[in-house]
Coordinates of C-alpha atoms and ligand atoms in Angstrom, one line a residue:
X600 CA 8.1 0.5 -9.7
X601 CA 5.4 2.9 -11.8
X602 CA 4.6 4.2 -14.9
X603 CA 5.8 7.7 -15.4
X604 CA 3.6 8.7 -18.3
X605 CA 1.2 7.4 -20.7
X606 CA 1.8 4.7 -22.9
X607 CA -0.2 4.5 -26.1
X608 CA 0.3 1.3 -28.4
X609 CA 1.0 1.8 -32.3
X610 CA -2.7 2.6 -32.9
X611 CA -2.4 5.3 -30.5
X612 CA -4.8 3.2 -28.0
X613 CA -4.1 4.0 -24.2
X614 CA -2.2 0.9 -22.9
X615 CA -1.5 1.8 -19.4
X616 CA -2.0 4.9 -17.8
X617 CA 0.3 7.0 -16.0
X618 CA 0.8 6.5 -12.5
X619 CA 0.1 2.8 -12.7
X620 CA 1.7 0.1 -10.7
X621 CA 4.1 -2.7 -12.5
X622 CA 2.2 -5.7 -11.1
X623 CA 2.1 -9.1 -13.0
X624 CA -1.1 -8.0 -14.6
X625 CA 0.3 -5.1 -16.2
X626 CA 3.6 -6.4 -17.5
X627 CA 1.8 -9.7 -18.5
X628 CA -0.3 -6.4 -20.9
X629 CA 2.9 -4.9 -21.9
X630 CA 4.0 -8.3 -23.3
X631 CA 0.2 -8.7 -25.3
X632 CA 1.0 -5.8 -26.4
X633 CA 4.4 -6.0 -27.8
X634 CA 5.2 -3.5 -26.7
X635 CA 9.2 -2.9 -27.4
X636 CA 10.1 -0.6 -24.4
X637 CA 8.5 1.8 -21.8
X638 CA 9.4 4.5 -21.0
X639 CA 9.6 5.3 -17.2
X640 CA 11.1 8.9 -16.8
X641 CA 13.9 9.5 -14.0
X642 CA 12.3 12.5 -11.9
X643 CA 14.4 14.1 -10.2
X644 CA 15.0 12.5 -6.3
X645 CA 14.0 14.3 -3.4
X646 CA 16.7 13.3 -0.7
X647 CA 15.5 14.7 2.0
X648 CA 12.4 14.6 4.2
X649 CA 10.3 18.2 5.1
X650 CA 11.9 17.8 8.4
X651 CA 15.4 17.6 6.8
X652 CA 16.5 14.0 7.2
X653 CA 17.9 11.7 4.7
X654 CA 14.9 10.0 2.3
X655 CA 16.2 6.0 2.7
X656 CA 14.8 2.9 0.9
X657 CA 13.9 1.0 4.2
X658 CA 13.3 2.0 8.0
X659 CA 16.4 0.4 9.3
X660 CA 18.3 2.5 7.6
X661 CA 16.4 5.9 8.9
X662 CA 18.1 7.5 11.7
X663 CA 17.7 5.0 14.8
X664 CA 17.3 8.0 17.7
X665 CA 13.6 9.5 15.5
X666 CA 10.6 8.0 16.4
X667 CA 8.9 5.3 14.9
X668 CA 6.7 7.4 12.6
X669 CA 9.0 10.4 12.0
X670 CA 11.9 7.2 11.0
X671 CA 8.7 5.5 8.3
X672 CA 8.7 9.7 7.5
X673 CA 12.0 8.7 5.8
X674 CA 11.2 6.0 3.6
X675 CA 10.9 6.5 0.0
X676 CA 7.8 4.3 0.1
X677 CA 6.0 7.0 2.3
X678 CA 7.3 9.9 0.0
X679 CA 5.8 8.4 -3.0
X680 CA 2.3 7.9 -0.4
X681 CA 2.2 10.9 0.6
X682 CA 2.8 12.0 -3.0
X683 CA 0.3 10.4 -4.9
X684 CA -2.3 10.3 -1.5
X685 CA -2.1 14.1 -1.6
X686 CA -3.7 14.2 -5.3
X687 CA -5.5 11.6 -4.7
X688 CA -7.3 13.8 -2.0
X689 CA -7.9 16.5 -4.9
X690 CA -8.8 14.0 -7.5
X691 CA -11.9 12.9 -4.9
X692 CA -12.4 16.5 -4.3
X693 CA -13.1 17.2 -8.2
X694 CA -15.2 14.1 -8.4
X695 CA -17.6 14.6 -5.3
X696 CA -17.8 17.9 -6.5
X697 CA -19.3 16.8 -9.6
X698 CA -21.2 14.3 -8.7
X699 CA -22.9 16.8 -6.0
X700 CA -22.8 20.2 -7.6
X701 CA -23.0 18.9 -11.5
X702 CA -25.4 16.1 -11.3
X703 CA -22.5 13.7 -13.0
X704 CA -22.4 10.2 -12.7
X705 CA -19.8 8.3 -10.2
X706 CA -16.1 8.1 -11.5
X707 CA -16.4 4.9 -10.2
X708 CA -13.5 3.4 -11.9
X709 CA -11.2 6.5 -10.7
X710 CA -11.6 5.7 -7.0
X711 CA -11.0 2.2 -7.2
X712 CA -8.5 2.8 -9.3
X713 CA -6.7 5.5 -6.9
X714 CA -7.8 3.8 -4.0
X715 CA -5.6 0.3 -4.9
X716 CA -2.8 2.2 -6.5
X717 CA -2.3 4.0 -3.2
X718 CA -3.1 0.4 -1.0
X719 CA -0.4 -1.1 -3.6
X720 CA 2.6 1.3 -2.7
X721 CA 2.5 -0.1 1.7
X722 CA 2.5 -3.5 2.9
X723 CA -1.1 -4.1 4.5
X724 CA 1.0 -4.1 7.3
X725 CA 2.2 -0.6 7.5
X726 CA -0.4 1.4 6.0
X727 CA -2.1 2.3 9.3
X728 CA 0.7 3.9 10.2
X729 CA 1.2 5.4 6.6
X730 CA -2.4 7.4 7.0
X731 CA -1.4 8.0 10.4
X732 CA 2.0 10.1 9.0
X733 CA -0.9 11.6 6.6
X734 CA -2.7 13.2 9.4
X735 CA -0.5 16.5 9.5
X736 CA -1.6 17.3 5.8
X737 CA -5.3 17.9 5.3
X738 CA -8.0 17.0 7.7
X739 CA -10.8 17.5 5.6
X740 CA -13.9 15.1 4.6
X741 CA -12.3 14.3 1.1
X742 CA -8.7 12.8 3.0
X743 CA -11.2 10.6 5.3
X744 CA -13.2 9.6 3.0
X745 CA -10.2 8.3 1.3
X746 CA -8.8 6.8 4.4
X747 CA -12.1 5.6 5.0
X748 CA -11.9 3.8 1.4
X749 CA -8.6 2.4 2.0
X750 CA -9.1 0.6 5.5
X751 CA -12.0 -1.2 3.5
X752 CA -9.2 -2.5 0.9
X753 CA -7.8 -3.9 4.1
X754 CA -10.9 -5.7 5.4
X755 CA -12.3 -7.1 2.1
X756 CA -8.7 -8.7 2.6
X757 CA -9.0 -10.0 6.0
X758 CA -12.5 -11.3 5.3
X759 CA -11.5 -13.1 2.1
X760 CA -14.2 -10.6 0.3
X761 CA -14.8 -12.1 -3.9
X762 CA -12.9 -8.7 -6.0
X763 CA -16.2 -7.8 -6.5
X764 CA -17.0 -7.3 -3.4
X765 CA -13.7 -5.8 -2.2
X766 CA -15.0 -3.3 -5.2
X767 CA -18.5 -2.6 -3.6
X768 CA -16.8 -2.6 0.2
X769 CA -14.2 0.1 -1.5
X770 CA -16.7 2.1 -3.3
X771 CA -18.8 2.0 -0.2
X772 CA -16.1 3.5 2.0
X773 CA -15.5 6.0 -0.3
X774 CA -18.5 7.8 -0.5
X775 CA -19.9 7.3 2.6
X776 CA -20.0 10.7 4.3
X777 CA -20.6 12.1 0.5
X778 CA -24.0 13.8 2.8
X779 CA -21.5 15.8 4.5
X780 CA -20.7 18.2 1.7
X781 CA -24.4 19.3 1.7
X782 CA -23.4 20.4 5.5
X783 CA -22.0 24.5 6.3
X784 CA -18.6 24.2 6.6
X785 CA -18.9 26.2 9.3
X786 CA -20.3 23.6 11.2
X787 CA -18.3 20.6 9.3
X788 CA -15.0 22.9 10.3
X789 CA -15.8 24.1 13.1
X790 CA -12.8 23.6 15.8
X791 CA -14.6 23.2 18.9
X792 CA -17.3 21.7 20.1
X793 CA -20.3 21.5 18.3
X794 CA -24.0 22.9 19.7
X795 CA -26.6 20.2 19.6
X796 CA -28.6 22.4 17.2
X797 CA -25.4 21.9 15.3
X798 CA -25.3 17.9 15.7
X799 CA -28.6 17.9 14.4
X800 CA -27.4 19.3 11.3
X801 CA -24.5 17.2 11.4
X802 CA -27.2 13.8 11.7
X803 CA -28.9 14.7 8.5
X804 CA -25.9 13.3 6.5
X805 CA -26.2 9.8 6.1
X806 CA -29.7 11.0 4.8
X807 CA -28.2 13.3 1.9
X808 CA -25.6 10.9 1.1
X809 CA -28.6 8.3 0.2
X810 CA -30.7 11.2 -1.5
X811 CA -27.6 12.0 -3.4
X812 CA -26.6 8.5 -4.6
X813 CA -30.3 7.6 -5.1
X814 CA -30.6 7.8 -8.3
X815 CA -26.3 6.9 -9.6
X816 CA -26.1 4.1 -11.2
X817 CA -24.3 2.5 -8.2
X818 CA -24.8 -1.0 -6.3
X819 CA -27.1 -1.1 -3.5
X820 CA -24.6 -1.9 -0.8
X821 CA -23.0 1.3 -1.7
X822 CA -26.0 3.7 -1.5
X823 CA -27.1 1.6 1.7
X824 CA -23.9 2.4 3.5
X825 CA -24.2 5.9 3.5
X826 CA -27.7 6.0 4.7
X827 CA -26.3 3.1 7.2
X828 CA -22.9 3.5 8.0
X829 CA -24.0 5.4 12.0
X830 CA -26.6 2.8 12.8
X831 CA -25.3 0.3 15.4
X832 CA -25.7 -3.3 16.2
X833 CA -27.3 -1.9 20.0
X834 CA -30.0 0.1 17.8
X835 CA -28.1 3.1 19.8
X836 CA -27.2 4.7 16.1
X837 CA -29.0 7.2 13.6
X838 CA -31.1 8.2 11.6
X839 CA -33.4 4.9 12.5
X840 CA -32.1 3.5 15.0
X841 CA -31.4 -0.1 13.4
X842 CA -30.3 -2.9 15.1
X843 CA -27.6 -5.6 14.4
X844 CA -29.2 -7.6 10.8
X845 CA -31.3 -4.6 10.2
X846 CA -28.5 -2.8 9.4
X847 CA -26.7 -3.2 5.9
X848 CA -23.6 -5.6 6.1
X849 CA -21.5 -3.3 4.3
X850 CA -23.1 -0.4 5.9
X851 CA -21.7 -1.9 9.0
X852 CA -18.6 -2.3 7.8
X853 CA -17.7 0.8 6.7
X854 CA -19.0 1.9 10.3
X855 CA -16.2 0.3 11.8
X856 CA -13.9 1.8 9.4
X857 CA -15.3 5.3 10.1
X858 CA -15.0 5.3 13.7
X859 CA -11.4 4.0 13.8
X860 CA -10.4 6.8 11.5
X861 CA -12.1 9.5 13.7
X862 CA -10.7 7.6 16.7
X863 CA -7.0 8.2 15.3
X864 CA -7.6 11.7 13.9
X865 CA -5.6 14.3 14.5
X866 CA -8.1 16.0 16.7
X867 CA -7.9 13.0 18.8
X868 CA -4.4 12.2 19.0
X869 CA -1.6 14.2 17.6
X870 CA 2.3 12.0 18.4
X871 CA 1.8 9.7 20.4
X872 CA -0.9 7.2 18.7
X873 CA -0.8 3.7 20.1
X874 CA -3.4 1.0 18.1
X875 CA -3.7 -0.8 21.4
X876 CA -5.2 2.7 22.8
X877 CA -7.8 2.8 20.2
X878 CA -8.3 -1.0 20.5
X879 CA -8.4 -0.2 24.0
X880 CA -11.5 3.1 23.4
X881 CA -13.4 0.5 20.7
X882 CA -13.6 -2.2 23.6
X883 CA -14.7 0.6 26.4
X884 CA -17.3 1.7 24.1
X885 CA -19.1 -1.7 23.5
X886 CA -18.1 -4.4 20.8
X887 CA -21.7 -5.4 20.6
X888 CA -22.3 -1.6 18.5
X889 CA -20.3 -3.1 15.0
X890 CA -20.0 -5.8 13.5
X891 CA -19.5 -9.1 15.8
X892 CA -18.4 -11.0 12.6
X893 CA -15.9 -8.2 11.9
X894 CA -15.1 -5.8 14.4
X895 CA -12.9 -8.8 16.6
X896 CA -10.8 -10.2 12.7
X897 CA -10.3 -6.5 12.7
X898 CA -8.9 -5.3 16.1
X899 CA -7.0 -8.6 15.8
X900 CA -5.3 -7.9 12.8
X901 CA -4.6 -4.1 13.8
X902 CA -2.5 -5.3 17.1
X903 CA -0.8 -8.3 15.5
X904 CA 0.9 -6.1 13.1
X905 CA 2.9 -4.6 16.1
X906 CA 4.2 -7.8 17.0
X907 CA 8.1 -7.6 17.5
X908 CA 7.2 -3.5 17.9
X909 CA 9.5 -1.7 20.3
X910 CA 7.0 0.1 22.8
X911 CA 7.0 2.3 25.5
X912 CA 5.1 1.5 28.9
X913 CA 2.9 3.9 30.4
X914 CA 5.4 3.7 33.4
X915 CA 8.7 4.8 31.6
X916 CA 10.0 0.9 30.8
X917 CA 10.7 0.1 27.1
X918 CA 10.0 -3.0 25.9
X919 CA 9.5 -5.3 22.6
X920 CA 5.9 -6.8 22.2
X921 CA 6.1 -10.7 22.1
X922 CA 2.5 -11.8 22.2
X923 CA -0.7 -10.6 21.5
X924 CA -3.3 -12.0 23.9
X925 CA -6.2 -13.0 22.6
X926 CA -8.5 -12.0 24.8
X927 CA -7.2 -8.6 26.4
X928 CA -6.0 -7.8 23.1
X929 CA -4.9 -4.2 24.1
X930 CA -2.6 -6.0 26.9
X931 CA -0.1 -8.0 25.3
X932 CA 2.8 -9.9 26.2
X933 CA 6.3 -7.7 26.6
X934 CA 9.7 -8.6 27.1
X935 CA 11.9 -5.4 28.6
X936 CA 15.5 -5.4 29.9
X937 CA 14.4 -6.9 33.4
X938 CA 11.9 -10.0 31.7
X939 CA 8.2 -10.5 30.5
X940 CA 5.6 -8.7 31.8
X941 CA 2.2 -9.6 31.2
X942 CA 0.3 -6.6 30.4
X943 CA -3.3 -8.1 31.1
X944 CA -2.2 -9.0 34.8
X945 CA -0.8 -5.6 35.8
X946 CA -3.8 -3.0 36.3
X947 CA -3.0 0.5 35.0
X948 CA 0.5 -0.7 33.0
X949 CA -0.4 0.7 29.4
X950 CA 1.3 1.0 26.1
X951 CA 1.6 4.6 26.2
X952 CA 3.3 4.7 22.7
X953 CA 5.0 2.6 19.3
X954 CA 8.8 3.4 19.4
Ligands
FE2_1727 FE1 -20.4 9.5 8.4
FE2_1728 FE1 -17.2 9.3 8.1

């Protein structure tokens, strides 16, 4: 449940802000403050999606003739996620503009709280799909930064980060592209291919981001992530062409989340995004570009969430993902009505999409 109004104690101090998710910690706080009751206003419940389908409590209750992503849109948790996500994107926009134009301090509490609250609405297993379903609404730098922050939050969990490191990685992800605010919109939002000159201008955003954050009271790793998130471990990145350990660890991690989000963005894929295709692109591009400790964990965990999912194969057959092949992450074992297919043994047969 989510608290619908700001909660004050008898001294008129804010105890629980609006939109807080009622987790164990908050429930403890309620009993500590001996609040007699919580008023959670009943909002008029939306009953149909924008597309006109009934909103349901779980995926199984959705119209089974719809695709997986369409069914997800029908769930109440996605509808909550969508509402918060759009509000958060606006908040981030205001926050970034305050930093860049008014030179105000970065509101780190707000950025962290928003990211964590949004993540709490999802289960880690479907956060990627929820993010995918948001692509139709916005394609801005702010949304990209929120996506990367959400991905960093998941990565931090997978890497067993401490709370402090988790917070720092979320902030590093959130602020990595703040330098893009200094690049003209005509280039950032250009729909077609950039000219060489325009691309050279885009490539100045890491240094610009670092300049914006340099004088802020932020952990070093957040500043270095802005400067180095386009560096690649094999030295092929920019602006400095640094290699391996010369690139700050947090910048290497943000780099993975950043590329994942760019690959899966609306411009590249539309409805038919398959996480298995993403893994294949990462592998084709060369895994040696990315943090060796993290890239395999990241890709493995992503495909792991699709075990038991129904998929469509490139030859038109439908089947179910049975087992992930650790040596060929994009080619799992599939069960169809005719038997098992080991995709790693059949050249050219791939997973087209999740059904
Ligand atoms: Fe960037
Ligand atoms: Fe980025």
